Short mmCIF file of C-alpha atoms and ligand atoms in Angstrom, two decimals:
data_model
loop_
_atom_site.label_atom_id
_atom_site.label_comp_id
_atom_site.label_asym_id
_atom_site.label_seq_id
_atom_site.Cartn_x
_atom_site.Cartn_y
_atom_site.Cartn_z
CA UNK Z 1 0.00 0.00 0.00
CA UNK Z 2 1.14 3.55 -0.66
CA UNK Z 3 0.70 5.32 2.62
CA UNK Z 4 3.49 7.78 2.07
CA UNK Z 5 6.44 8.41 4.28
CA UNK Z 6 5.12 6.94 7.52
CA UNK Z 7 7.73 5.84 9.95
CA UNK Z 8 7.22 2.33 11.25
CA UNK Z 9 8.55 3.38 14.63
CA UNK Z 10 6.01 6.19 14.93
CA UNK Z 11 3.16 3.86 14.02
CA UNK Z 12 4.35 1.30 16.53
CA UNK Z 13 4.46 3.95 19.24
CA UNK Z 14 0.98 5.14 18.33
CA UNK Z 15 -0.41 1.64 18.59
CA UNK Z 16 1.27 1.10 21.94
CA UNK Z 17 -0.14 4.36 23.22
CA UNK Z 18 -3.62 3.32 22.16
CA UNK Z 19 -3.28 -0.06 23.79
CA UNK Z 20 -2.34 1.67 27.03
CA UNK Z 21 -5.32 3.99 26.85
CA UNK Z 22 -7.83 1.34 25.95
CA UNK Z 23 -10.14 0.50 28.75
CA UNK Z 24 -9.23 3.56 30.74
CA UNK Z 25 -12.11 5.91 31.18
CA UNK Z 26 -10.61 9.36 31.02
CA UNK Z 27 -11.55 11.80 33.76
CA UNK Z 28 -14.73 10.06 34.79
CA UNK Z 29 -15.42 12.23 37.84
CA UNK Z 30 -15.70 15.44 35.89
CA UNK Z 31 -17.91 14.05 33.18
CA UNK Z 32 -20.31 12.70 35.70
CA UNK Z 33 -21.03 16.23 36.83
CA UNK Z 34 -22.85 16.85 33.57
CA UNK Z 35 -25.65 14.68 34.81
CA UNK Z 36 -26.11 12.61 31.70
CA UNK Z 37 -29.45 10.93 32.05
CA UNK Z 38 -28.09 7.94 30.23
CA UNK Z 39 -25.37 7.62 32.82
CA UNK Z 40 -27.98 6.96 35.45
CA UNK Z 41 -29.73 4.65 33.02
CA UNK Z 42 -27.21 2.13 34.14
CA UNK Z 43 -24.91 0.02 32.03
CA UNK Z 44 -23.50 -1.31 35.26
CA UNK Z 45 -24.88 -4.74 34.56
CA UNK Z 46 -23.45 -4.58 31.06
CA UNK Z 47 -26.90 -4.58 29.60
CA UNK Z 48 -27.65 -1.53 27.51
CA UNK Z 49 -31.06 -0.02 28.01
CA UNK Z 50 -31.18 2.66 25.43
CA UNK Z 51 -34.28 1.77 23.51
CA UNK Z 52 -36.55 3.86 25.69
CA UNK Z 53 -37.38 7.02 23.80
CA UNK Z 54 -37.24 9.16 26.85
CA UNK Z 55 -35.29 8.39 29.96
CA UNK Z 56 -35.63 11.85 31.43
CA UNK Z 57 -37.60 10.55 34.40
CA UNK Z 58 -34.40 9.04 35.74
CA UNK Z 59 -32.95 12.46 36.33
CA UNK Z 60 -36.26 14.15 37.05
CA UNK Z 61 -37.00 11.75 39.87
CA UNK Z 62 -33.96 11.27 42.03
CA UNK Z 63 -34.17 8.02 43.91
CA UNK Z 64 -32.61 8.99 47.22
CA UNK Z 65 -32.34 11.94 49.56
CA UNK Z 66 -28.62 12.18 48.86
CA UNK Z 67 -29.23 12.37 45.11
CA UNK Z 68 -31.86 14.96 45.75
CA UNK Z 69 -29.45 17.08 47.80
CA UNK Z 70 -26.81 16.94 45.08
CA UNK Z 71 -29.39 17.95 42.50
CA UNK Z 72 -30.58 20.84 44.66
CA UNK Z 73 -26.99 22.07 45.13
CA UNK Z 74 -26.38 22.06 41.40
CA UNK Z 75 -29.63 23.84 40.74
CA UNK Z 76 -28.86 26.46 43.34
CA UNK Z 77 -25.46 27.15 41.79
CA UNK Z 78 -26.82 27.33 38.26
CA UNK Z 79 -29.70 29.62 39.20
CA UNK Z 80 -27.37 31.86 41.20
CA UNK Z 81 -24.98 32.09 38.26
CA UNK Z 82 -27.85 32.93 35.94
CA UNK Z 83 -29.01 35.63 38.31
CA UNK Z 84 -25.50 37.14 38.31
CA UNK Z 85 -25.50 36.86 34.54
CA UNK Z 86 -28.62 39.03 34.18
CA UNK Z 87 -26.48 42.01 35.18
CA UNK Z 88 -23.68 41.52 32.67
CA UNK Z 89 -25.09 39.64 29.68
CA UNK Z 90 -25.06 41.24 26.26
CA UNK Z 91 -27.82 38.92 25.03
CA UNK Z 92 -31.41 39.98 25.39
CA UNK Z 93 -32.83 36.46 25.62
CA UNK Z 94 -30.38 35.55 28.37
CA UNK Z 95 -31.36 38.61 30.41
CA UNK Z 96 -34.98 37.41 30.27
CA UNK Z 97 -34.25 33.76 31.03
CA UNK Z 98 -35.91 32.71 34.28
CA UNK Z 99 -36.86 36.32 34.92
CA UNK Z 100 -39.42 37.65 32.44
CA UNK Z 101 -42.76 35.86 32.36
CA UNK Z 102 -43.97 34.36 29.08
CA UNK Z 103 -47.70 34.42 29.81
CA UNK Z 104 -48.09 30.64 29.75
CA UNK Z 105 -49.58 30.41 33.24
CA UNK Z 106 -51.37 33.75 33.16
CA UNK Z 107 -50.50 37.35 32.48
CA UNK Z 108 -47.46 38.36 34.50
CA UNK Z 109 -47.65 35.18 36.56
CA UNK Z 110 -45.18 32.40 37.26
CA UNK Z 111 -46.03 29.15 38.98
CA UNK Z 112 -44.35 26.62 41.21
CA UNK Z 113 -45.16 23.24 39.74
CA UNK Z 114 -44.41 19.92 41.41
CA UNK Z 115 -43.81 16.69 39.57
CA UNK Z 116 -43.11 13.70 41.78
CA UNK Z 117 -40.24 14.70 44.04
CA UNK Z 118 -39.11 17.61 41.88
CA UNK Z 119 -40.44 21.16 41.82
CA UNK Z 120 -39.83 23.67 39.08
CA UNK Z 121 -40.82 27.13 37.95
CA UNK Z 122 -43.27 27.52 35.10
CA UNK Z 123 -44.21 30.64 33.18
CA UNK Z 124 -40.75 32.17 32.69
CA UNK Z 125 -38.99 32.79 29.37
CA UNK Z 126 -36.06 30.47 28.65
CA UNK Z 127 -33.10 31.57 26.51
CA UNK Z 128 -32.06 28.16 25.19
CA UNK Z 129 -28.39 29.17 25.05
CA UNK Z 130 -26.09 26.17 25.34
CA UNK Z 131 -23.10 28.53 25.53
CA UNK Z 132 -24.09 31.36 27.81
CA UNK Z 133 -26.79 30.19 30.20
CA UNK Z 134 -25.87 27.87 33.07
CA UNK Z 135 -29.48 26.74 33.55
CA UNK Z 136 -30.47 26.12 29.91
CA UNK Z 137 -27.05 24.70 29.07
CA UNK Z 138 -27.32 22.01 31.76
CA UNK Z 139 -30.72 20.95 30.49
CA UNK Z 140 -29.72 20.94 26.82
CA UNK Z 141 -26.47 19.09 27.47
CA UNK Z 142 -28.17 16.42 29.56
CA UNK Z 143 -30.60 15.81 26.69
CA UNK Z 144 -27.81 15.72 24.10
CA UNK Z 145 -25.67 13.38 26.21
CA UNK Z 146 -28.61 11.03 26.36
CA UNK Z 147 -29.21 11.15 22.59
CA UNK Z 148 -25.55 10.59 21.83
CA UNK Z 149 -25.29 7.70 24.29
CA UNK Z 150 -28.28 6.00 22.65
CA UNK Z 151 -26.88 6.59 19.16
CA UNK Z 152 -23.46 5.23 20.09
CA UNK Z 153 -25.16 2.26 21.77
CA UNK Z 154 -26.98 1.53 18.51
CA UNK Z 155 -23.70 1.71 16.63
CA UNK Z 156 -21.71 -0.42 19.07
CA UNK Z 157 -24.23 -2.84 20.49
CA UNK Z 158 -26.79 -3.21 17.73
CA UNK Z 159 -24.41 -2.89 14.77
CA UNK Z 160 -21.15 -4.15 16.25
CA UNK Z 161 -19.10 -1.06 15.47
CA UNK Z 162 -16.33 0.65 17.41
CA UNK Z 163 -15.96 4.25 18.48
CA UNK Z 164 -13.14 6.59 19.41
CA UNK Z 165 -13.02 9.84 21.31
CA UNK Z 166 -10.67 12.25 19.60
CA UNK Z 167 -9.66 15.57 21.12
CA UNK Z 168 -8.21 18.19 18.79
CA UNK Z 169 -6.60 21.13 20.46
CA UNK Z 170 -3.99 23.81 19.94
CA UNK Z 171 -1.98 26.03 22.20
CA UNK Z 172 -1.54 29.61 21.21
CA UNK Z 173 1.22 31.98 22.14
CA UNK Z 174 -0.65 35.20 22.53
CA UNK Z 175 -4.12 36.50 23.03
CA UNK Z 176 -6.34 35.92 20.02
CA UNK Z 177 -9.91 37.04 19.56
CA UNK Z 178 -12.32 34.19 20.06
CA UNK Z 179 -14.11 34.21 16.70
CA UNK Z 180 -11.02 33.61 14.49
CA UNK Z 181 -9.89 30.88 16.87
CA UNK Z 182 -13.19 29.10 16.39
CA UNK Z 183 -12.77 29.37 12.64
CA UNK Z 184 -9.24 28.00 12.78
CA UNK Z 185 -10.42 24.94 14.69
CA UNK Z 186 -13.49 24.40 12.49
CA UNK Z 187 -11.47 24.76 9.31
CA UNK Z 188 -8.78 22.45 10.63
CA UNK Z 189 -11.47 19.83 11.08
CA UNK Z 190 -12.65 20.34 7.51
CA UNK Z 191 -9.05 19.94 6.37
CA UNK Z 192 -8.83 16.54 8.09
CA UNK Z 193 -12.08 15.39 6.51
CA UNK Z 194 -11.05 16.14 2.95
CA UNK Z 195 -8.38 15.42 0.43
CA UNK Z 196 -6.99 12.28 -1.09
CA UNK Z 197 -5.76 10.68 2.10
CA UNK Z 198 -9.25 10.88 3.57
CA UNK Z 199 -11.49 10.29 0.56
CA UNK Z 200 -9.13 8.27 -1.65
CA UNK Z 201 -9.14 8.52 -5.41
CA UNK Z 202 -12.25 6.77 -6.71
CA UNK Z 203 -11.28 7.21 -10.38
CA UNK Z 204 -8.15 5.17 -9.84
CA UNK Z 205 -9.83 2.79 -7.45
CA UNK Z 206 -7.75 3.98 -4.50
CA UNK Z 207 -9.52 3.72 -1.16
CA UNK Z 208 -9.10 6.53 1.35
CA UNK Z 209 -8.88 6.36 5.11
CA UNK Z 210 -12.65 6.83 5.32
CA UNK Z 211 -13.38 3.63 3.40
CA UNK Z 212 -10.56 1.56 4.83
CA UNK Z 213 -11.69 2.25 8.40
CA UNK Z 214 -15.37 2.08 7.50
CA UNK Z 215 -16.01 5.53 8.97
CA UNK Z 216 -19.71 5.71 9.61
CA UNK Z 217 -19.78 9.27 10.79
CA UNK Z 218 -18.96 11.50 13.71
CA UNK Z 219 -20.49 13.59 16.44
CA UNK Z 220 -18.46 16.53 17.62
CA UNK Z 221 -18.61 19.44 19.97
CA UNK Z 222 -16.74 22.70 20.14
CA UNK Z 223 -15.59 23.69 23.58
CA UNK Z 224 -13.81 26.70 24.88
CA UNK Z 225 -11.92 27.54 28.04
CA UNK Z 226 -10.23 30.75 29.11
CA UNK Z 227 -6.64 30.85 30.27
CA UNK Z 228 -5.69 33.89 32.30
CA UNK Z 229 -2.33 33.89 30.54
CA UNK Z 230 -3.11 32.89 26.95
CA UNK Z 231 -6.75 33.80 26.56
CA UNK Z 232 -9.22 31.65 24.71
CA UNK Z 233 -8.54 28.01 24.17
CA UNK Z 234 -11.05 26.31 21.88
CA UNK Z 235 -10.93 22.61 21.23
CA UNK Z 236 -12.92 20.01 19.42
CA UNK Z 237 -14.24 16.80 20.94
CA UNK Z 238 -15.11 14.19 18.34
CA UNK Z 239 -16.68 10.77 18.63
CA UNK Z 240 -15.66 8.87 15.52
CA UNK Z 241 -17.73 5.81 14.62
CA UNK Z 242 -15.97 3.02 12.75
CA UNK Z 243 -17.30 -0.19 11.32
CA UNK Z 244 -14.13 -1.70 9.93
CA UNK Z 245 -11.38 -0.88 12.38
CA UNK Z 246 -7.98 -2.55 12.21
CA UNK Z 247 -4.97 -1.64 14.30
CA UNK Z 248 -2.88 -0.89 11.27
CA UNK Z 249 -5.37 1.40 9.55
CA UNK Z 250 -6.02 3.16 12.81
CA UNK Z 251 -2.33 3.78 13.37
CA UNK Z 252 -2.05 5.36 9.93
CA UNK Z 253 -5.04 7.57 10.62
CA UNK Z 254 -3.69 8.65 13.99
CA UNK Z 255 -0.41 9.55 12.42
CA UNK Z 256 -1.98 11.45 9.53
CA UNK Z 257 -4.42 13.39 11.72
CA UNK Z 258 -1.63 14.46 14.01
CA UNK Z 259 0.55 15.61 11.14
CA UNK Z 260 -2.26 17.38 9.28
CA UNK Z 261 -3.64 19.05 12.38
CA UNK Z 262 -0.29 20.34 13.63
CA UNK Z 263 0.68 21.64 10.20
CA UNK Z 264 -2.65 23.43 9.88
CA UNK Z 265 -2.50 24.94 13.34
CA UNK Z 266 1.07 26.07 12.88
CA UNK Z 267 0.00 27.87 9.73
CA UNK Z 268 -2.69 29.66 11.77
CA UNK Z 269 -0.10 30.91 14.24
CA UNK Z 270 -0.47 28.30 16.95
CA UNK Z 271 2.32 26.65 18.77
CA UNK Z 272 2.49 22.93 18.11
CA UNK Z 273 3.44 20.91 21.16
CA UNK Z 274 3.26 17.26 22.04
CA UNK Z 275 0.53 17.67 24.65
CA UNK Z 276 -1.56 19.96 22.48
CA UNK Z 277 -2.50 18.15 19.33
CA UNK Z 278 -4.67 15.16 18.62
CA UNK Z 279 -5.53 12.63 21.34
CA UNK Z 280 -7.36 9.37 20.79
CA UNK Z 281 -9.00 7.09 23.30
CA UNK Z 282 -11.34 4.22 22.71
CA UNK Z 283 -14.99 4.45 23.73
CA UNK Z 284 -15.77 1.69 26.20
CA UNK Z 285 -19.38 2.56 27.07
CA UNK Z 286 -21.94 4.57 25.10
CA UNK Z 287 -22.71 6.93 27.98
CA UNK Z 288 -19.03 7.79 28.21
CA UNK Z 289 -19.24 9.00 24.59
CA UNK Z 290 -22.37 11.03 25.40
CA UNK Z 291 -20.68 12.77 28.27
CA UNK Z 292 -17.49 13.30 26.34
CA UNK Z 293 -19.40 15.32 23.74
CA UNK Z 294 -22.06 16.96 25.85
CA UNK Z 295 -20.61 17.32 29.33
CA UNK Z 296 -21.29 20.66 30.95
CA UNK Z 297 -18.78 23.42 30.78
CA UNK Z 298 -19.03 24.09 34.49
CA UNK Z 299 -15.49 23.04 35.19
CA UNK Z 300 -14.22 22.16 38.60
CA UNK Z 301 -15.66 24.38 41.26
CA UNK Z 302 -13.44 27.30 41.92
CA UNK Z 303 -14.27 27.29 45.59
CA UNK Z 304 -15.39 29.88 48.07
CA UNK Z 305 -12.06 31.40 49.04
CA UNK Z 306 -11.64 33.48 45.91
CA UNK Z 307 -11.27 37.21 46.24
CA UNK Z 308 -11.94 40.21 44.08
CA UNK Z 309 -8.89 40.79 41.88
CA UNK Z 310 -7.95 37.13 41.61
CA UNK Z 311 -8.92 37.16 37.97
CA UNK Z 312 -6.56 39.98 37.01
CA UNK Z 313 -3.69 38.84 39.22
CA UNK Z 314 -3.71 35.47 37.49
CA UNK Z 315 -4.66 33.28 40.43
CA UNK Z 316 -6.51 30.96 38.09
CA UNK Z 317 -5.03 28.82 35.38
CA UNK Z 318 -7.66 27.82 32.88
CA UNK Z 319 -11.33 28.47 33.52
CA UNK Z 320 -14.43 26.91 32.02
CA UNK Z 321 -16.99 29.53 30.93
CA UNK Z 322 -19.27 29.07 33.92
CA UNK Z 323 -16.30 29.39 36.25
CA UNK Z 324 -15.92 32.91 34.88
CA UNK Z 325 -19.52 33.49 35.93
CA UNK Z 326 -18.98 31.89 39.31
CA UNK Z 327 -16.05 34.20 39.93
CA UNK Z 328 -18.20 37.20 39.03
CA UNK Z 329 -21.07 35.95 41.19
CA UNK Z 330 -18.82 35.63 44.22
CA UNK Z 331 -16.76 38.78 43.81
CA UNK Z 332 -18.76 41.15 41.62
CA UNK Z 333 -15.47 41.94 39.89
CA UNK Z 334 -16.33 43.74 36.65
CA UNK Z 335 -12.92 42.84 35.20
CA UNK Z 336 -14.76 39.80 33.92
CA UNK Z 337 -17.10 41.86 31.76
CA UNK Z 338 -15.11 42.27 28.50
CA UNK Z 339 -14.03 38.62 28.65
CA UNK Z 340 -17.54 37.34 29.26
CA UNK Z 341 -19.09 39.51 26.57
CA UNK Z 342 -16.48 38.44 24.04
CA UNK Z 343 -17.38 34.86 24.91
CA UNK Z 344 -21.09 35.54 24.41
CA UNK Z 345 -20.59 37.33 21.11
CA UNK Z 346 -18.00 34.85 19.84
CA UNK Z 347 -20.22 31.84 20.51
CA UNK Z 348 -23.63 33.32 19.77
CA UNK Z 349 -25.46 31.37 17.05
CA UNK Z 350 -22.56 28.97 16.69
CA UNK Z 351 -23.35 25.32 16.74
CA UNK Z 352 -21.90 23.62 19.80
CA UNK Z 353 -22.72 20.01 18.90
CA UNK Z 354 -22.77 18.70 15.34
CA UNK Z 355 -23.62 15.30 13.86
CA UNK Z 356 -22.19 14.32 10.50
CA UNK Z 357 -24.80 14.23 7.77
CA UNK Z 358 -27.40 11.49 7.98
CA UNK Z 359 -25.89 9.90 11.08
CA UNK Z 360 -28.62 10.87 13.53
CA UNK Z 361 -31.40 9.36 11.43
CA UNK Z 362 -29.32 6.24 10.80
CA UNK Z 363 -28.83 5.62 14.50
CA UNK Z 364 -31.92 7.10 16.15
CA UNK Z 365 -34.47 6.50 13.41
CA UNK Z 366 -37.19 9.07 13.00
CA UNK Z 367 -36.99 10.30 16.59
CA UNK Z 368 -37.75 14.03 16.30
CA UNK Z 369 -34.82 16.36 16.79
CA UNK Z 370 -35.61 19.22 19.13
CA UNK Z 371 -33.73 22.49 18.83
CA UNK Z 372 -31.79 23.80 21.84
CA UNK Z 373 -34.55 26.36 22.41
CA UNK Z 374 -37.21 23.64 22.37
CA UNK Z 375 -35.28 21.44 24.79
CA UNK Z 376 -34.77 24.37 27.19
CA UNK Z 377 -38.44 25.36 27.03
CA UNK Z 378 -39.75 21.83 27.46
CA UNK Z 379 -41.65 21.32 30.70
CA UNK Z 380 -42.48 18.05 32.39
CA UNK Z 381 -45.71 19.48 33.80
CA UNK Z 382 -47.14 18.42 37.12
CA UNK Z 383 -49.27 19.88 39.89
CA UNK Z 384 -49.48 23.64 40.09
CA UNK Z 385 -49.11 24.46 43.77
CA UNK Z 386 -48.76 28.23 43.74
CA UNK Z 387 -49.16 31.14 41.35
CA UNK Z 388 -47.09 34.25 41.98
CA UNK Z 389 -47.84 37.73 40.64
CA UNK Z 390 -45.27 40.16 39.23
CA UNK Z 391 -44.75 42.02 42.52
CA UNK Z 392 -43.84 38.78 44.31
CA UNK Z 393 -41.53 37.73 41.48
CA UNK Z 394 -39.74 41.07 41.74
CA UNK Z 395 -39.36 40.63 45.49
CA UNK Z 396 -38.01 37.10 45.02
CA UNK Z 397 -35.40 38.36 42.55
CA UNK Z 398 -34.09 40.78 45.16
CA UNK Z 399 -33.21 37.97 47.57
CA UNK Z 400 -30.27 35.93 46.26
CA UNK Z 401 -31.05 32.23 46.26
CA UNK Z 402 -34.75 32.60 47.09
CA UNK Z 403 -35.86 31.42 43.63
CA UNK Z 404 -34.36 28.02 44.30
CA UNK Z 405 -35.08 27.93 48.04
CA UNK Z 406 -38.79 28.03 47.25
CA UNK Z 407 -38.35 24.95 45.06
CA UNK Z 408 -36.26 23.25 47.76
CA UNK Z 409 -38.98 23.98 50.32
CA UNK Z 410 -41.66 22.40 48.13
CA UNK Z 411 -39.47 19.36 47.50
CA UNK Z 412 -38.25 18.84 51.05
CA UNK Z 413 -41.23 19.93 53.13
CA UNK Z 414 -44.18 19.82 50.77
CA UNK Z 415 -46.86 22.44 50.37
CA UNK Z 416 -46.83 23.45 54.04
CA UNK Z 417 -43.13 24.29 53.92
CA UNK Z 418 -43.58 26.21 50.68
CA UNK Z 419 -46.36 28.29 52.19
CA UNK Z 420 -44.27 28.90 55.32
CA UNK Z 421 -41.42 30.29 53.24
CA UNK Z 422 -43.72 32.44 51.08
CA UNK Z 423 -45.32 33.80 54.24
CA UNK Z 424 -41.97 34.45 55.91
CA UNK Z 425 -41.06 36.75 53.03
CA UNK Z 426 -44.52 38.34 52.89
CA UNK Z 427 -44.98 37.17 49.33
CA UNK Z 428 -48.44 37.39 47.83
CA UNK Z 429 -49.46 34.17 46.09
CA UNK Z 430 -52.47 32.27 44.93
CA UNK Z 431 -52.81 28.60 45.80
CA UNK Z 432 -52.70 26.70 42.52
CA UNK Z 433 -55.48 24.40 41.25
CA UNK Z 434 -53.54 21.32 42.34
CA UNK Z 435 -52.36 22.62 45.71
CA UNK Z 436 -52.67 19.91 48.36
CA UNK Z 437 -55.49 20.58 50.82
CA UNK Z 438 -54.03 21.43 54.19
CA UNK Z 439 -55.09 23.61 57.09
CA UNK Z 440 -52.18 25.89 56.22
CA UNK Z 441 -53.44 26.55 52.73
CA UNK Z 442 -55.62 29.62 52.53
CA UNK Z 443 -57.00 30.45 49.12
CA UNK Z 444 -54.85 33.53 49.11
CA UNK Z 445 -52.73 35.41 51.53
ZN1 ZN E 501 -31.36 30.23 29.80
#
């Protein structure tokens, strides 16, 4: 075969590296944070259960008090970050998310609705931004992780294929604007997926990498982090689905991708380095692939001991987008503003998660594909316990954390506890049509 000037030694090293990585699940703890519904769907017994069209109830109905507490903590953090975001966002929809009523439960009203052991707000606008909004993003990403896990399960379990997680990244030397960085990464991907090495030369009967490996398609996501020293750091996470994998062909592909990617990035002014390039690891479970693509960009938690000024004085290394928000929420440091707004503008209307053409239908059949906005706006419904007028909603907004504490109260202490909290804050409300009948439930207060 005419594979060009590949060095046998390099190929051998690549294969050894893969063998070492196989079976290791990279950074499992962090991915878990994303709350993939599929992850709780349980492959623990080795038996995939991905044929259910909707497994959302697994996440919506936590099975233990501990799970419930973890979920409440996450919700509290996300809501608090969104509340901080209202003050600094450059996007109109985001400023209205969870704040402006949409009229669905009555003019100017929002409702507390309870479904099983989970309470939620109904009647607010949602922004549907997977990039900028901590609340919508978590919901969208959980849904996407679930879809991807089920698709990869169909590919691996039903069709006997293999899958790889490929990370493409580049280190840059100086501060670049975000938008051109995105383009460099996206175009680098296009470069990999084209040309003779990839597509072969059909006229001469030469098969390309795509045919030799039986590449079925890919699902990929663009991610971005912010380094206090080097600025924006976008990277691409790809799940590559193969149906005809051999060690040799794979080694050639790994070598070619690395070479092509580095050459491209160098041309764009990036610094090629061994740790910043192309990384491959084999997918061992479908939900791992889902989380790899759709995990939240919350990052590790930056903790409570941060101080105003830490951002400028370089206390942090690399921050995930919502860590920028968390820093702002805790310190109110407006130094974050230009960085955050560049992030919003640079990502706005960009696709975060992309499936290669035809792949979704091939793996998930005619399951309808909801847009990010539709996923974010989707409500599970339930019993309407309380309706709150505009003046109460305004008062709630003025007390940090109260929006989620009301939900916590309903979940932990039922209707009585909810009413107690509303009363403690002198909040006018109307008992909803499904409010449980108790002595503590006046028709209005
Ligand atoms: Zn939102």
